[in-house]
mmCIF file with all atom_site columns, C-alpha atoms in Angstrom:
data_model
loop_
_atom_site.group_PDB
_atom_site.id
_atom_site.type_symbol
_atom_site.label_atom_id
_atom_site.label_alt_id
_atom_site.label_comp_id
_atom_site.label_asym_id
_atom_site.label_entity_id
_atom_site.label_seq_id
_atom_site.pdbx_PDB_ins_code
_atom_site.Cartn_x
_atom_site.Cartn_y
_atom_site.Cartn_z
_atom_site.occupancy
_atom_site.B_iso_or_equiv
_atom_site.pdbx_formal_charge
_atom_site.auth_seq_id
_atom_site.auth_comp_id
_atom_site.auth_asym_id
_atom_site.auth_atom_id
_atom_site.pdbx_PDB_model_num
ATOM 1   C CA . MET A 1 1   ? 176.550 244.369 174.240 1.00 0.00 ? 1   MET A CA 1
ATOM 2   C CA . LEU A 1 2   ? 178.168 244.094 177.659 1.00 0.00 ? 2   LEU A CA 1
ATOM 3   C CA . GLU A 1 3   ? 181.585 244.833 176.158 1.00 0.00 ? 3   GLU A CA 1
ATOM 4   C CA . LEU A 1 4   ? 180.192 247.943 174.468 1.00 0.00 ? 4   LEU A CA 1
ATOM 5   C CA . PHE A 1 5   ? 178.668 249.262 177.697 1.00 0.00 ? 5   PHE A CA 1
ATOM 6   C CA . GLU A 1 6   ? 181.823 248.501 179.673 1.00 0.00 ? 6   GLU A CA 1
ATOM 7   C CA . LYS A 1 7   ? 184.119 250.101 177.090 1.00 0.00 ? 7   LYS A CA 1
ATOM 8   C CA . TYR A 1 8   ? 182.205 253.389 176.715 1.00 0.00 ? 8   TYR A CA 1
ATOM 9   C CA . GLN A 1 9   ? 180.389 253.510 180.067 1.00 0.00 ? 9   GLN A CA 1
ATOM 10  C CA . PRO A 1 10  ? 177.474 255.600 178.821 1.00 0.00 ? 10  PRO A CA 1
ATOM 11  C CA . THR A 1 11  ? 175.194 257.394 181.218 1.00 0.00 ? 11  THR A CA 1
ATOM 12  C CA . HIS A 1 12  ? 172.399 257.875 178.664 1.00 0.00 ? 12  HIS A CA 1
ATOM 13  C CA . VAL A 1 13  ? 171.075 255.641 175.877 1.00 0.00 ? 13  VAL A CA 1
ATOM 14  C CA . ILE A 1 14  ? 169.015 256.576 172.836 1.00 0.00 ? 14  ILE A CA 1
ATOM 15  C CA . ASP A 1 15  ? 167.806 253.184 171.661 1.00 0.00 ? 15  ASP A CA 1
ATOM 16  C CA . LEU A 1 16  ? 167.615 253.144 167.863 1.00 0.00 ? 16  LEU A CA 1
ATOM 17  C CA . ALA A 1 17  ? 168.298 249.414 167.582 1.00 0.00 ? 17  ALA A CA 1
ATOM 18  C CA . VAL A 1 18  ? 165.646 247.655 165.530 1.00 0.00 ? 18  VAL A CA 1
ATOM 19  C CA . LEU A 1 19  ? 165.082 245.082 162.846 1.00 0.00 ? 19  LEU A CA 1
ATOM 20  C CA . VAL A 1 20  ? 162.801 246.882 160.425 1.00 0.00 ? 20  VAL A CA 1
ATOM 21  C CA . SER A 1 21  ? 161.524 246.221 156.934 1.00 0.00 ? 21  SER A CA 1
ATOM 22  C CA . GLY A 1 22  ? 158.973 247.601 154.583 1.00 0.00 ? 22  GLY A CA 1
ATOM 23  C CA . LEU A 1 23  ? 155.326 246.787 154.127 1.00 0.00 ? 23  LEU A CA 1
ATOM 24  C CA . PHE A 1 24  ? 155.661 243.463 152.279 1.00 0.00 ? 24  PHE A CA 1
ATOM 25  C CA . ALA A 1 25  ? 158.497 242.069 154.380 1.00 0.00 ? 25  ALA A CA 1
ATOM 26  C CA . ASN A 1 26  ? 156.651 243.023 157.579 1.00 0.00 ? 26  ASN A CA 1
ATOM 27  C CA . ARG A 1 27  ? 153.628 241.038 156.394 1.00 0.00 ? 27  ARG A CA 1
ATOM 28  C CA . GLU A 1 28  ? 155.697 238.010 155.426 1.00 0.00 ? 28  GLU A CA 1
ATOM 29  C CA . HIS A 1 29  ? 157.904 237.857 158.529 1.00 0.00 ? 29  HIS A CA 1
ATOM 30  C CA . LYS A 1 30  ? 155.684 238.857 161.455 1.00 0.00 ? 30  LYS A CA 1
ATOM 31  C CA . VAL A 1 31  ? 157.146 236.362 163.930 1.00 0.00 ? 31  VAL A CA 1
ATOM 32  C CA . SER A 1 32  ? 160.765 237.158 163.043 1.00 0.00 ? 32  SER A CA 1
ATOM 33  C CA . ILE A 1 33  ? 160.145 240.888 163.293 1.00 0.00 ? 33  ILE A CA 1
ATOM 34  C CA . LEU A 1 34  ? 158.424 240.466 166.667 1.00 0.00 ? 34  LEU A CA 1
ATOM 35  C CA . SER A 1 35  ? 160.879 237.954 168.177 1.00 0.00 ? 35  SER A CA 1
ATOM 36  C CA . ASP A 1 36  ? 164.101 239.594 167.040 1.00 0.00 ? 36  ASP A CA 1
ATOM 37  C CA . ASN A 1 37  ? 162.966 243.021 168.195 1.00 0.00 ? 37  ASN A CA 1
ATOM 38  C CA . MET A 1 38  ? 161.787 241.720 171.576 1.00 0.00 ? 38  MET A CA 1
ATOM 39  C CA . LEU A 1 39  ? 165.281 240.321 172.130 1.00 0.00 ? 39  LEU A CA 1
ATOM 40  C CA . ILE A 1 40  ? 166.830 243.650 171.131 1.00 0.00 ? 40  ILE A CA 1
ATOM 41  C CA . ASN A 1 41  ? 164.529 245.583 173.487 1.00 0.00 ? 41  ASN A CA 1
ATOM 42  C CA . ASP A 1 42  ? 165.094 243.196 176.389 1.00 0.00 ? 42  ASP A CA 1
ATOM 43  C CA . ASN A 1 43  ? 168.863 243.301 175.944 1.00 0.00 ? 43  ASN A CA 1
ATOM 44  C CA . VAL A 1 44  ? 169.049 247.089 175.781 1.00 0.00 ? 44  VAL A CA 1
ATOM 45  C CA . LEU A 1 45  ? 166.713 247.720 178.715 1.00 0.00 ? 45  LEU A CA 1
ATOM 46  C CA . ASN A 1 46  ? 168.179 244.976 180.929 1.00 0.00 ? 46  ASN A CA 1
ATOM 47  C CA . MET A 1 47  ? 171.701 246.232 180.272 1.00 0.00 ? 47  MET A CA 1
ATOM 48  C CA . ALA A 1 48  ? 170.704 249.849 180.878 1.00 0.00 ? 48  ALA A CA 1
ATOM 49  C CA . HIS A 1 49  ? 169.050 248.859 184.151 1.00 0.00 ? 49  HIS A CA 1
ATOM 50  C CA . SER A 1 50  ? 171.940 246.689 185.325 1.00 0.00 ? 50  SER A CA 1
ATOM 51  C CA . LYS A 1 51  ? 174.448 249.455 184.475 1.00 0.00 ? 51  LYS A CA 1
ATOM 52  C CA . LYS A 1 52  ? 172.263 252.077 186.180 1.00 0.00 ? 52  LYS A CA 1
ATOM 53  C CA . MET A 1 53  ? 171.848 254.336 183.151 1.00 0.00 ? 53  MET A CA 1
ATOM 54  C CA . GLN A 1 54  ? 170.622 257.819 184.013 1.00 0.00 ? 54  GLN A CA 1
ATOM 55  C CA . LYS A 1 55  ? 168.255 257.918 181.019 1.00 0.00 ? 55  LYS A CA 1
ATOM 56  C CA . VAL A 1 56  ? 167.016 255.667 178.210 1.00 0.00 ? 56  VAL A CA 1
ATOM 57  C CA . ILE A 1 57  ? 164.907 256.876 175.304 1.00 0.00 ? 57  ILE A CA 1
ATOM 58  C CA . SER A 1 58  ? 163.428 254.111 173.157 1.00 0.00 ? 58  SER A CA 1
ATOM 59  C CA . CYS A 1 59  ? 162.381 255.238 169.714 1.00 0.00 ? 59  CYS A CA 1
ATOM 60  C CA . LEU A 1 60  ? 158.950 254.173 168.566 1.00 0.00 ? 60  LEU A CA 1
ATOM 61  C CA . SER A 1 61  ? 157.335 254.731 165.179 1.00 0.00 ? 61  SER A CA 1
ATOM 62  C CA . THR A 1 62  ? 154.164 256.285 163.822 1.00 0.00 ? 62  THR A CA 1
ATOM 63  C CA . CYS A 1 63  ? 153.170 252.821 162.579 1.00 0.00 ? 63  CYS A CA 1
ATOM 64  C CA . ILE A 1 64  ? 152.347 251.833 166.167 1.00 0.00 ? 64  ILE A CA 1
ATOM 65  C CA . PHE A 1 65  ? 149.032 253.631 165.867 1.00 0.00 ? 65  PHE A CA 1
ATOM 66  C CA . LEU A 1 66  ? 145.931 251.612 165.185 1.00 0.00 ? 66  LEU A CA 1
ATOM 67  C CA . ASP A 1 67  ? 144.374 250.596 161.922 1.00 0.00 ? 67  ASP A CA 1
ATOM 68  C CA . LYS A 1 68  ? 141.138 252.450 162.592 1.00 0.00 ? 68  LYS A CA 1
ATOM 69  C CA . ILE A 1 69  ? 141.734 255.629 164.548 1.00 0.00 ? 69  ILE A CA 1
ATOM 70  C CA . ASN A 1 70  ? 140.334 259.124 164.822 1.00 0.00 ? 70  ASN A CA 1
ATOM 71  C CA . TYR A 1 71  ? 142.707 261.951 164.018 1.00 0.00 ? 71  TYR A CA 1
ATOM 72  C CA . PRO A 1 72  ? 144.629 263.791 165.277 1.00 0.00 ? 72  PRO A CA 1
ATOM 73  C CA . LEU A 1 73  ? 146.978 261.119 166.575 1.00 0.00 ? 73  LEU A CA 1
ATOM 74  C CA . THR A 1 74  ? 147.881 261.426 170.237 1.00 0.00 ? 74  THR A CA 1
ATOM 75  C CA . GLU A 1 75  ? 149.971 259.277 172.543 1.00 0.00 ? 75  GLU A CA 1
ATOM 76  C CA . GLU A 1 76  ? 146.852 258.341 174.498 1.00 0.00 ? 76  GLU A CA 1
ATOM 77  C CA . LYS A 1 77  ? 145.613 256.432 171.412 1.00 0.00 ? 77  LYS A CA 1
ATOM 78  C CA . VAL A 1 78  ? 148.637 254.122 171.128 1.00 0.00 ? 78  VAL A CA 1
ATOM 79  C CA . HIS A 1 79  ? 147.162 251.105 172.941 1.00 0.00 ? 79  HIS A CA 1
ATOM 80  C CA . LEU A 1 80  ? 143.448 251.425 172.088 1.00 0.00 ? 80  LEU A CA 1
ATOM 81  C CA . GLY A 1 81  ? 143.141 248.426 169.761 1.00 0.00 ? 81  GLY A CA 1
ATOM 82  C CA . PRO A 1 82  ? 144.809 246.192 167.181 1.00 0.00 ? 82  PRO A CA 1
ATOM 83  C CA . PRO A 1 83  ? 147.247 247.565 164.607 1.00 0.00 ? 83  PRO A CA 1
ATOM 84  C CA . HIS A 1 84  ? 146.965 247.349 160.851 1.00 0.00 ? 84  HIS A CA 1
ATOM 85  C CA . ASP A 1 85  ? 147.852 243.863 159.592 1.00 0.00 ? 85  ASP A CA 1
ATOM 86  C CA . SER A 1 86  ? 150.762 245.177 157.520 1.00 0.00 ? 86  SER A CA 1
ATOM 87  C CA . ASN A 1 87  ? 152.805 246.037 160.633 1.00 0.00 ? 87  ASN A CA 1
ATOM 88  C CA . PHE A 1 88  ? 151.394 243.569 163.133 1.00 0.00 ? 88  PHE A CA 1
ATOM 89  C CA . GLY A 1 89  ? 154.621 242.187 164.675 1.00 0.00 ? 89  GLY A CA 1
ATOM 90  C CA . TYR A 1 90  ? 156.549 245.452 164.478 1.00 0.00 ? 90  TYR A CA 1
ATOM 91  C CA . THR A 1 91  ? 153.678 247.458 165.940 1.00 0.00 ? 91  THR A CA 1
ATOM 92  C CA . TYR A 1 92  ? 153.256 245.189 168.931 1.00 0.00 ? 92  TYR A CA 1
ATOM 93  C CA . VAL A 1 93  ? 156.974 245.081 169.686 1.00 0.00 ? 93  VAL A CA 1
ATOM 94  C CA . LYS A 1 94  ? 157.161 248.885 169.606 1.00 0.00 ? 94  LYS A CA 1
ATOM 95  C CA . CYS A 1 95  ? 154.113 249.119 171.876 1.00 0.00 ? 95  CYS A CA 1
ATOM 96  C CA . MET A 1 96  ? 155.764 246.585 174.153 1.00 0.00 ? 96  MET A CA 1
ATOM 97  C CA . VAL A 1 97  ? 159.011 248.539 174.543 1.00 0.00 ? 97  VAL A CA 1
ATOM 98  C CA . ASN A 1 98  ? 156.905 251.563 175.442 1.00 0.00 ? 98  ASN A CA 1
ATOM 99  C CA . MET A 1 99  ? 155.171 249.496 178.129 1.00 0.00 ? 99  MET A CA 1
ATOM 100 C CA . GLN A 1 100 ? 158.509 248.057 179.307 1.00 0.00 ? 100 GLN A CA 1
ATOM 101 C CA . ASN A 1 101 ? 159.840 251.574 179.810 1.00 0.00 ? 101 ASN A CA 1
ATOM 102 C CA . HIS A 1 102 ? 156.830 252.430 181.979 1.00 0.00 ? 102 HIS A CA 1
ATOM 103 C CA . MET A 1 103 ? 157.277 249.235 183.991 1.00 0.00 ? 103 MET A CA 1
ATOM 104 C CA . TYR A 1 104 ? 160.990 249.835 184.568 1.00 0.00 ? 104 TYR A CA 1
ATOM 105 C CA . LYS A 1 105 ? 160.082 253.305 185.795 1.00 0.00 ? 105 LYS A CA 1
ATOM 106 C CA . GLU A 1 106 ? 157.381 251.968 188.152 1.00 0.00 ? 106 GLU A CA 1
ATOM 107 C CA . GLU A 1 107 ? 159.292 248.999 189.549 1.00 0.00 ? 107 GLU A CA 1
ATOM 108 C CA . PHE A 1 108 ? 162.879 250.290 189.627 1.00 0.00 ? 108 PHE A CA 1
ATOM 109 C CA . SER A 1 109 ? 162.466 254.094 189.327 1.00 0.00 ? 109 SER A CA 1
ATOM 110 C CA . CYS A 1 110 ? 164.449 254.018 186.075 1.00 0.00 ? 110 CYS A CA 1
ATOM 111 C CA . ASN A 1 111 ? 164.318 257.132 183.945 1.00 0.00 ? 111 ASN A CA 1
ATOM 112 C CA . PHE A 1 112 ? 163.260 255.199 180.813 1.00 0.00 ? 112 PHE A CA 1
ATOM 113 C CA . THR A 1 113 ? 160.897 256.747 178.273 1.00 0.00 ? 113 THR A CA 1
ATOM 114 C CA . SER A 1 114 ? 159.829 256.557 174.631 1.00 0.00 ? 114 SER A CA 1
ATOM 115 C CA . ALA A 1 115 ? 159.602 258.975 171.732 1.00 0.00 ? 115 ALA A CA 1
ATOM 116 C CA . ILE A 1 116 ? 157.487 258.519 168.622 1.00 0.00 ? 116 ILE A CA 1
ATOM 117 C CA . LEU A 1 117 ? 159.445 259.527 165.543 1.00 0.00 ? 117 LEU A CA 1
ATOM 118 C CA . THR A 1 118 ? 157.956 260.262 162.158 1.00 0.00 ? 118 THR A CA 1
ATOM 119 C CA . ASN A 1 119 ? 159.027 258.507 158.974 1.00 0.00 ? 119 ASN A CA 1
ATOM 120 C CA . ILE A 1 120 ? 161.962 260.292 157.407 1.00 0.00 ? 120 ILE A CA 1
ATOM 121 C CA . PHE A 1 121 ? 164.337 259.356 154.657 1.00 0.00 ? 121 PHE A CA 1
ATOM 122 C CA . ARG A 1 122 ? 167.670 260.386 153.246 1.00 0.00 ? 122 ARG A CA 1
ATOM 123 C CA . PRO A 1 123 ? 169.596 259.944 149.974 1.00 0.00 ? 123 PRO A CA 1
ATOM 124 C CA . HIS A 1 124 ? 171.047 256.536 150.924 1.00 0.00 ? 124 HIS A CA 1
ATOM 125 C CA . ASP A 1 125 ? 167.837 255.070 152.354 1.00 0.00 ? 125 ASP A CA 1
ATOM 126 C CA . ASN A 1 126 ? 166.490 251.690 151.283 1.00 0.00 ? 126 ASN A CA 1
ATOM 127 C CA . PHE A 1 127 ? 164.429 252.197 148.113 1.00 0.00 ? 127 PHE A CA 1
ATOM 128 C CA . ASP A 1 128 ? 163.790 248.513 147.300 1.00 0.00 ? 128 ASP A CA 1
ATOM 129 C CA . LEU A 1 129 ? 160.004 248.408 146.819 1.00 0.00 ? 129 LEU A CA 1
ATOM 130 C CA . LYS A 1 130 ? 159.633 245.180 148.815 1.00 0.00 ? 130 LYS A CA 1
ATOM 131 C CA . HIS A 1 131 ? 161.510 246.492 151.866 1.00 0.00 ? 131 HIS A CA 1
ATOM 132 C CA . VAL A 1 132 ? 160.955 250.237 151.713 1.00 0.00 ? 132 VAL A CA 1
ATOM 133 C CA . HIS A 1 133 ? 158.889 252.528 153.921 1.00 0.00 ? 133 HIS A CA 1
ATOM 134 C CA . VAL A 1 134 ? 156.091 254.578 152.369 1.00 0.00 ? 134 VAL A CA 1
ATOM 135 C CA . ILE A 1 135 ? 157.771 257.987 152.185 1.00 0.00 ? 135 ILE A CA 1
ATOM 136 C CA . PRO A 1 136 ? 160.992 256.841 150.445 1.00 0.00 ? 136 PRO A CA 1
ATOM 137 C CA . ALA A 1 137 ? 158.903 254.699 148.078 1.00 0.00 ? 137 ALA A CA 1
ATOM 138 C CA . LEU A 1 138 ? 157.058 257.772 146.875 1.00 0.00 ? 138 LEU A CA 1
#
């Protein structure tokens, strides 16, 4: 990653890096999903901080919301309880990068933030029923 940052010298980062799977794979590989994504988040944010990026936006997911929640969904409800079991590791890692962004801002005055994206799909998305997201599976 260092070589990439040094070659292109970005001033802004939109962090889309993630190891993601569908419902069944997320249930079967909770530790891998959590651990691999924590490493990704740490690497991106540490590098952005050390290279003094002007802005980082980490992309979250609508699956970070809780299992039992009152609608409408709002960002204030993100950390109010445990997630649904189907996305346990992924949900916590996405909540964690959101918290990391806040902490970088508090401790180092970094302009790091998060955005919650909705599930979208496109013609060449992953449609394998074991590894697919809900919308493409439909």
